Amino acid sequence: MTPIMYPMRVTRQLLAEHRVAMLRQASRLFRAHGIDRVGVADITRAAGLTHGAFYGHFPSKAALASEACDASLARAADRWRALAAEAAGNGEDGLGAVIDRYVSPSHRDDPGGGCALVALGAEAARDPALVPGMTSGTEALLAALDDILATARPGVPAAERPGIALAVLAAMNGGVLLARALADRPDRSDAALTAARRAARRAAEFS
Amino acid sequence: MTPIMYPMRVTRQLLAEHRVAMLRQASRLFRAHGIDRVGVADITRAAGLTHGAFYGHFPSKAALASEACDASLARAADRWRALAAEAAGNGEDGLGAVIDRYVSPSHRDDPGGGCALVALGAEAARDPALVPGMTSGTEALLAALDDILATARPGVPAAERPGIALAVLAAMNGGVLLARALADRPDRSDAALTAARRAARRAAEFS
DNA sequence: TGGGATACATGATGGGTGTCATGTAAAATT
DNA sequence: AATTTTACATGACACCCATCATGTATCCCA
């Protein structure tokens, strides 16, 4: 006899809010300090809970990290689409707007609020438990870039778009990573951003 | 009365060998598994010692990590120069040789033997104790790229070389990071490398 | 060759971490 | 209104880690 499971009605929403709060705080803390430097107690505390609430929501810290990467990158992809659409509405270059916002001093100086690919890509590549979320989230970024290219670069054949999206994303995240690695020399760091913006734009040219 | 300190003669070399062995093993282990996943005991064991030997050589684990980043990147810069010189001797493109070796499947699949900027750049950017080593090592890579550009791209004015070096390095490390993040989808990962190689070459064009 | 210096091994410690029980108060269903 | 369910807090456990003493065997210098 399997016991009948009665669903909840109101608290279900609160449960989901707790879950999403943990995901959001975890994503922010992970990007800001690294996955290994953030404990589950830090995450639950930032979400207004205690560490006892954790394992009712996630099977493990690594599983949370994978989901956090995926969700964070998917939201970034949505923001890219919105930004590009807004720029296009103003008659500006949608792709250039995305590049300029990504390869910027403010992004460089705010890892906790920035792209998970730059902040956690290397860490995720090492841990097999994180690879699925990181791969899936990165594909979301690429899909967004592909769509943005379709309207912002109508001269680019559709068959070329995936490769160009990869090249643009590589120049973008490489530029931010390089700028962060040069943190001790601010002028060089700024120059890295300027050079990477240009490289990303050039990568989007079709010839 | 300060006690007279007598220097050593022969063991000094063995001491230096132990030190460099720790540095080398630490660099490899850090790149392969991340700094926080590697303990002091792992490093000394890989160097044929025990953890007691550590603090006679380095003031802290973070100090070792900073020095390991710097040394690893400086050696990479030397290898780049040698590779470019060899290619130029064969009448080939020195810069292209460096790009092709860096943005390659073998580099992507061997983080422990690969570039510290890709593997540890994000981690180093977070920890103030690691920033000096990472910045200095990255400058060594850029200086090597600048020199390689001077002979492989004689059309590029000297004043433009630093910016171009930054753009090329951003495309290179961004490509490897992206390819690692896409580990779950091998065809996309390979495509990322191909696209990044092209982006790096394009970034080196002067116009 | 003898005496002092020291690099390394052993061991200890204090703190932190992921994960797993248990209890309880509140909510949801009948 | 009563009963069942359950999300969360508290607490505990086992483990790992960076760092710091202590001892000893070895090596350097006179």
Tab-separated table of N, CA and C in Angstrom, chain B residues 70-151:
chain	number	residue	atom	x	y	z
B	70	ASP	N	52.874	32.761	-11.312
B	70	ASP	CA	53.867	33.579	-11.987
B	70	ASP	C	54.875	32.708	-12.739
B	71	ALA	N	55.431	31.727	-12.046
B	71	ALA	CA	56.461	30.891	-12.672
B	71	ALA	C	55.889	30.103	-13.842
B	72	SER	N	54.691	29.566	-13.669
B	72	SER	CA	54.097	28.762	-14.737
B	72	SER	C	53.850	29.602	-15.979
B	73	LEU	N	53.361	30.815	-15.801
B	73	LEU	CA	53.086	31.667	-16.947
B	73	LEU	C	54.377	32.155	-17.588
B	74	ALA	N	55.396	32.419	-16.776
B	74	ALA	CA	56.670	32.856	-17.347
B	74	ALA	C	57.279	31.751	-18.208
B	75	ARG	N	57.169	30.505	-17.729
B	75	ARG	CA	57.687	29.408	-18.545
B	75	ARG	C	56.887	29.259	-19.829
B	76	ALA	N	55.572	29.451	-19.736
B	76	ALA	CA	54.755	29.393	-20.946
B	76	ALA	C	55.185	30.458	-21.941
B	77	ALA	N	55.485	31.644	-21.437
B	77	ALA	CA	55.926	32.717	-22.326
B	77	ALA	C	57.214	32.322	-23.047
B	78	ASP	N	58.126	31.688	-22.321
B	78	ASP	CA	59.358	31.230	-22.961
B	78	ASP	C	59.068	30.205	-24.049
B	79	ARG	N	58.178	29.290	-23.744
B	79	ARG	CA	57.847	28.282	-24.751
B	79	ARG	C	57.219	28.920	-25.983
B	80	TRP	N	56.406	29.946	-25.765
B	80	TRP	CA	55.814	30.635	-26.914
B	80	TRP	C	56.899	31.237	-27.795
B	81	ARG	N	57.857	31.890	-27.177
B	81	ARG	CA	58.940	32.485	-27.966
B	81	ARG	C	59.685	31.425	-28.763
B	82	ALA	N	59.987	30.315	-28.091
B	82	ALA	CA	60.725	29.258	-28.777
B	82	ALA	C	59.911	28.684	-29.926
B	83	LEU	N	58.649	28.459	-29.674
B	83	LEU	CA	57.801	27.895	-30.730
B	83	LEU	C	57.697	28.846	-31.914
B	84	ALA	N	57.513	30.120	-31.636
B	84	ALA	CA	57.394	31.091	-32.716
B	84	ALA	C	58.700	31.198	-33.498
B	85	ALA	N	59.816	31.163	-32.776
B	85	ALA	CA	61.106	31.251	-33.457
B	85	ALA	C	61.332	30.029	-34.346
B	86	GLU	N	60.959	28.866	-33.846
B	86	GLU	CA	61.137	27.653	-34.643
B	86	GLU	C	60.265	27.705	-35.897
B	87	ALA	N	59.028	28.135	-35.733
B	87	ALA	CA	58.142	28.224	-36.893
B	87	ALA	C	58.680	29.231	-37.895
B	88	ALA	N	59.147	30.373	-37.383
B	88	ALA	CA	59.688	31.385	-38.292
B	88	ALA	C	60.900	30.838	-39.038
B	89	GLY	N	61.699	30.015	-38.366
B	89	GLY	CA	62.855	29.407	-39.014
B	89	GLY	C	62.455	28.498	-40.158
B	90	ASN	N	61.278	27.900	-40.043
B	90	ASN	CA	60.785	27.038	-41.113
B	90	ASN	C	59.974	27.799	-42.150
B	91	GLY	N	60.006	29.113	-42.054
B	91	GLY	CA	59.251	29.914	-43.007
B	91	GLY	C	57.759	29.942	-42.736
B	92	GLU	N	57.380	29.495	-41.524
B	92	GLU	CA	55.947	29.499	-41.208
B	92	GLU	C	55.603	30.711	-40.351
B	93	ASP	N	54.321	30.841	-40.077
B	93	ASP	CA	53.835	31.967	-39.284
B	93	ASP	C	54.012	31.667	-37.798
B	94	GLY	N	54.894	32.425	-37.149
B	94	GLY	CA	55.160	32.191	-35.733
B	94	GLY	C	53.945	32.426	-34.847
B	95	LEU	N	53.221	33.500	-35.116
B	95	LEU	CA	52.038	33.778	-34.299
B	95	LEU	C	50.973	32.691	-34.494
B	96	GLY	N	50.792	32.287	-35.748
B	96	GLY	CA	49.809	31.229	-36.005
B	96	GLY	C	50.155	29.945	-35.297
B	97	ALA	N	51.439	29.653	-35.209
B	97	ALA	CA	51.845	28.426	-34.513
B	97	ALA	C	51.474	28.481	-33.043
B	98	VAL	N	51.708	29.650	-32.432
B	98	VAL	CA	51.357	29.793	-31.017
B	98	VAL	C	49.850	29.663	-30.827
B	99	ILE	N	49.106	30.335	-31.677
B	99	ILE	CA	47.645	30.267	-31.570
B	99	ILE	C	47.162	28.835	-31.743
B	100	ASP	N	47.698	28.150	-32.741
B	100	ASP	CA	47.218	26.794	-33.017
B	100	ASP	C	47.546	25.828	-31.885
B	101	ARG	N	48.682	26.021	-31.253
B	101	ARG	CA	49.018	25.124	-30.148
B	101	ARG	C	48.172	25.436	-28.915
B	102	TYR	N	47.897	26.713	-28.721
B	102	TYR	CA	47.141	27.108	-27.527
B	102	TYR	C	45.664	26.744	-27.661
B	103	VAL	N	45.076	27.120	-28.739
B	103	VAL	CA	43.635	26.881	-28.930
B	103	VAL	C	43.461	25.525	-29.600
B	104	SER	N	43.773	24.478	-28.880
B	104	SER	CA	43.787	23.138	-29.451
B	104	SER	C	43.065	22.156	-28.539
B	105	PRO	N	42.604	21.046	-29.093
B	105	PRO	CA	41.961	20.028	-28.247
B	105	PRO	C	42.895	19.493	-27.165
B	106	SER	N	44.174	19.330	-27.483
B	106	SER	CA	45.069	18.773	-26.472
B	106	SER	C	45.226	19.724	-25.290
B	107	HIS	N	45.264	21.015	-25.551
B	107	HIS	CA	45.322	21.973	-24.444
B	107	HIS	C	43.995	21.958	-23.669
B	108	ARG	N	42.922	21.947	-24.361
B	108	ARG	CA	41.613	21.906	-23.702
B	108	ARG	C	41.498	20.684	-22.786
B	109	ASP	N	42.021	19.561	-23.244
B	109	ASP	CA	41.840	18.313	-22.501
B	109	ASP	C	42.899	18.085	-21.435
B	110	ASP	N	43.820	19.002	-21.269
B	110	ASP	CA	44.891	18.823	-20.270
B	110	ASP	C	45.055	20.087	-19.434
B	111	PRO	N	44.095	20.372	-18.577
B	111	PRO	CA	44.201	21.592	-17.754
B	111	PRO	C	45.438	21.569	-16.864
B	112	GLY	N	45.791	20.410	-16.356
B	112	GLY	CA	46.950	20.326	-15.457
B	112	GLY	C	48.251	20.716	-16.134
B	113	GLY	N	48.356	20.490	-17.435
B	113	GLY	CA	49.550	20.875	-18.159
B	113	GLY	C	49.374	22.138	-18.959
B	114	GLY	N	48.233	22.784	-18.809
B	114	GLY	CA	47.905	23.917	-19.655
B	114	GLY	C	48.140	25.259	-19.005
B	115	CYS	N	47.530	26.255	-19.578
B	115	CYS	CA	47.777	27.645	-19.185
B	115	CYS	C	47.104	27.954	-17.850
B	116	ALA	N	47.873	28.598	-16.970
B	116	ALA	CA	47.342	28.961	-15.656
B	116	ALA	C	46.337	30.097	-15.748
B	117	LEU	N	46.442	30.889	-16.784
B	117	LEU	CA	45.489	31.992	-16.907
B	117	LEU	C	44.077	31.460	-17.091
B	118	VAL	N	43.917	30.438	-17.909
B	118	VAL	CA	42.597	29.856	-18.112
B	118	VAL	C	42.157	29.089	-16.868
B	119	ALA	N	43.066	28.301	-16.304
B	119	ALA	CA	42.678	27.403	-15.223
B	119	ALA	C	42.460	28.130	-13.906
B	120	LEU	N	43.252	29.169	-13.658
B	120	LEU	CA	43.242	29.802	-12.336
B	120	LEU	C	42.948	31.294	-12.379
B	121	GLY	N	42.705	31.845	-13.559
B	121	GLY	CA	42.494	33.275	-13.650
B	121	GLY	C	41.352	33.759	-12.775
B	122	ALA	N	40.233	33.079	-12.830
B	122	ALA	CA	39.091	33.523	-12.033
B	122	ALA	C	39.381	33.377	-10.551
B	123	GLU	N	39.979	32.256	-10.162
B	123	GLU	CA	40.308	32.047	-8.759
B	123	GLU	C	41.289	33.099	-8.265
B	124	ALA	N	42.292	33.384	-9.083
B	124	ALA	CA	43.306	34.343	-8.674
B	124	ALA	C	42.735	35.747	-8.573
B	125	ALA	N	41.766	36.060	-9.431
B	125	ALA	CA	41.195	37.398	-9.395
B	125	ALA	C	40.426	37.637	-8.100
B	126	ARG	N	39.961	36.549	-7.481
B	126	ARG	CA	39.183	36.710	-6.244
B	126	ARG	C	40.062	36.896	-5.030
B	127	ASP	N	41.211	36.249	-5.020
B	127	ASP	CA	42.070	36.227	-3.832
B	127	ASP	C	43.169	37.272	-3.958
B	128	PRO	N	43.159	38.310	-3.151
B	128	PRO	CA	44.177	39.364	-3.260
B	128	PRO	C	45.595	38.822	-3.160
B	129	ALA	N	45.771	37.714	-2.450
B	129	ALA	CA	47.125	37.188	-2.303
B	129	ALA	C	47.651	36.612	-3.612
B	130	LEU	N	46.765	36.262	-4.539
B	130	LEU	CA	47.201	35.654	-5.794
B	130	LEU	C	47.329	36.670	-6.923
B	131	VAL	N	46.757	37.852	-6.728
B	131	VAL	CA	46.717	38.826	-7.814
B	131	VAL	C	48.121	39.189	-8.324
B	132	PRO	N	49.084	39.472	-7.451
B	132	PRO	CA	50.399	39.885	-7.981
B	132	PRO	C	51.008	38.849	-8.914
B	133	GLY	N	51.022	37.598	-8.516
B	133	GLY	CA	51.601	36.565	-9.368
B	133	GLY	C	50.862	36.417	-10.680
B	134	MET	N	49.558	36.466	-10.623
B	134	MET	CA	48.789	36.304	-11.851
B	134	MET	C	48.994	37.484	-12.784
B	135	THR	N	48.986	38.693	-12.240
B	135	THR	CA	49.210	39.868	-13.078
B	135	THR	C	50.596	39.833	-13.705
B	136	SER	N	51.592	39.530	-12.900
B	136	SER	CA	52.953	39.524	-13.429
B	136	SER	C	53.125	38.450	-14.497
B	137	GLY	N	52.581	37.257	-14.251
B	137	GLY	CA	52.681	36.199	-15.247
B	137	GLY	C	51.957	36.548	-16.530
B	138	THR	N	50.809	37.175	-16.404
B	138	THR	CA	50.058	37.567	-17.594
B	138	THR	C	50.830	38.613	-18.397
B	139	GLU	N	51.484	39.502	-17.699
B	139	GLU	CA	52.311	40.483	-18.411
B	139	GLU	C	53.439	39.799	-19.176
B	140	ALA	N	53.964	38.733	-18.617
B	140	ALA	CA	54.999	37.990	-19.342
B	140	ALA	C	54.431	37.405	-20.629
B	141	LEU	N	53.217	36.852	-20.560
B	141	LEU	CA	52.600	36.334	-21.788
B	141	LEU	C	52.423	37.446	-22.811
B	142	LEU	N	51.979	38.606	-22.356
B	142	LEU	CA	51.739	39.711	-23.284
B	142	LEU	C	53.046	40.213	-23.894
B	143	ALA	N	54.095	40.248	-23.085
B	143	ALA	CA	55.385	40.687	-23.624
B	143	ALA	C	55.870	39.722	-24.701
B	144	ALA	N	55.666	38.426	-24.466
B	144	ALA	CA	56.071	37.448	-25.472
B	144	ALA	C	55.262	37.629	-26.751
B	145	LEU	N	53.960	37.834	-26.587
B	145	LEU	CA	53.125	38.034	-27.772
B	145	LEU	C	53.562	39.297	-28.516
B	146	ASP	N	53.907	40.323	-27.778
B	146	ASP	CA	54.358	41.566	-28.404
B	146	ASP	C	55.599	41.297	-29.249
B	147	ASP	N	56.560	40.605	-28.699
B	147	ASP	CA	57.781	40.296	-29.454
B	147	ASP	C	57.476	39.428	-30.673
B	148	ILE	N	56.602	38.454	-30.490
B	148	ILE	CA	56.275	37.576	-31.614
B	148	ILE	C	55.600	38.365	-32.718
B	149	LEU	N	54.720	39.283	-32.318
B	149	LEU	CA	54.071	40.128	-33.318
B	149	LEU	C	55.093	40.960	-34.089
B	150	ALA	N	56.136	41.401	-33.402
B	150	ALA	CA	57.110	42.273	-34.042
B	150	ALA	C	57.748	41.592	-35.244
B	151	THR	N	57.973	40.289	-35.160
B	151	THR	CA	58.611	39.607	-36.286
B	151	THR	C	57.595	38.933	-37.196
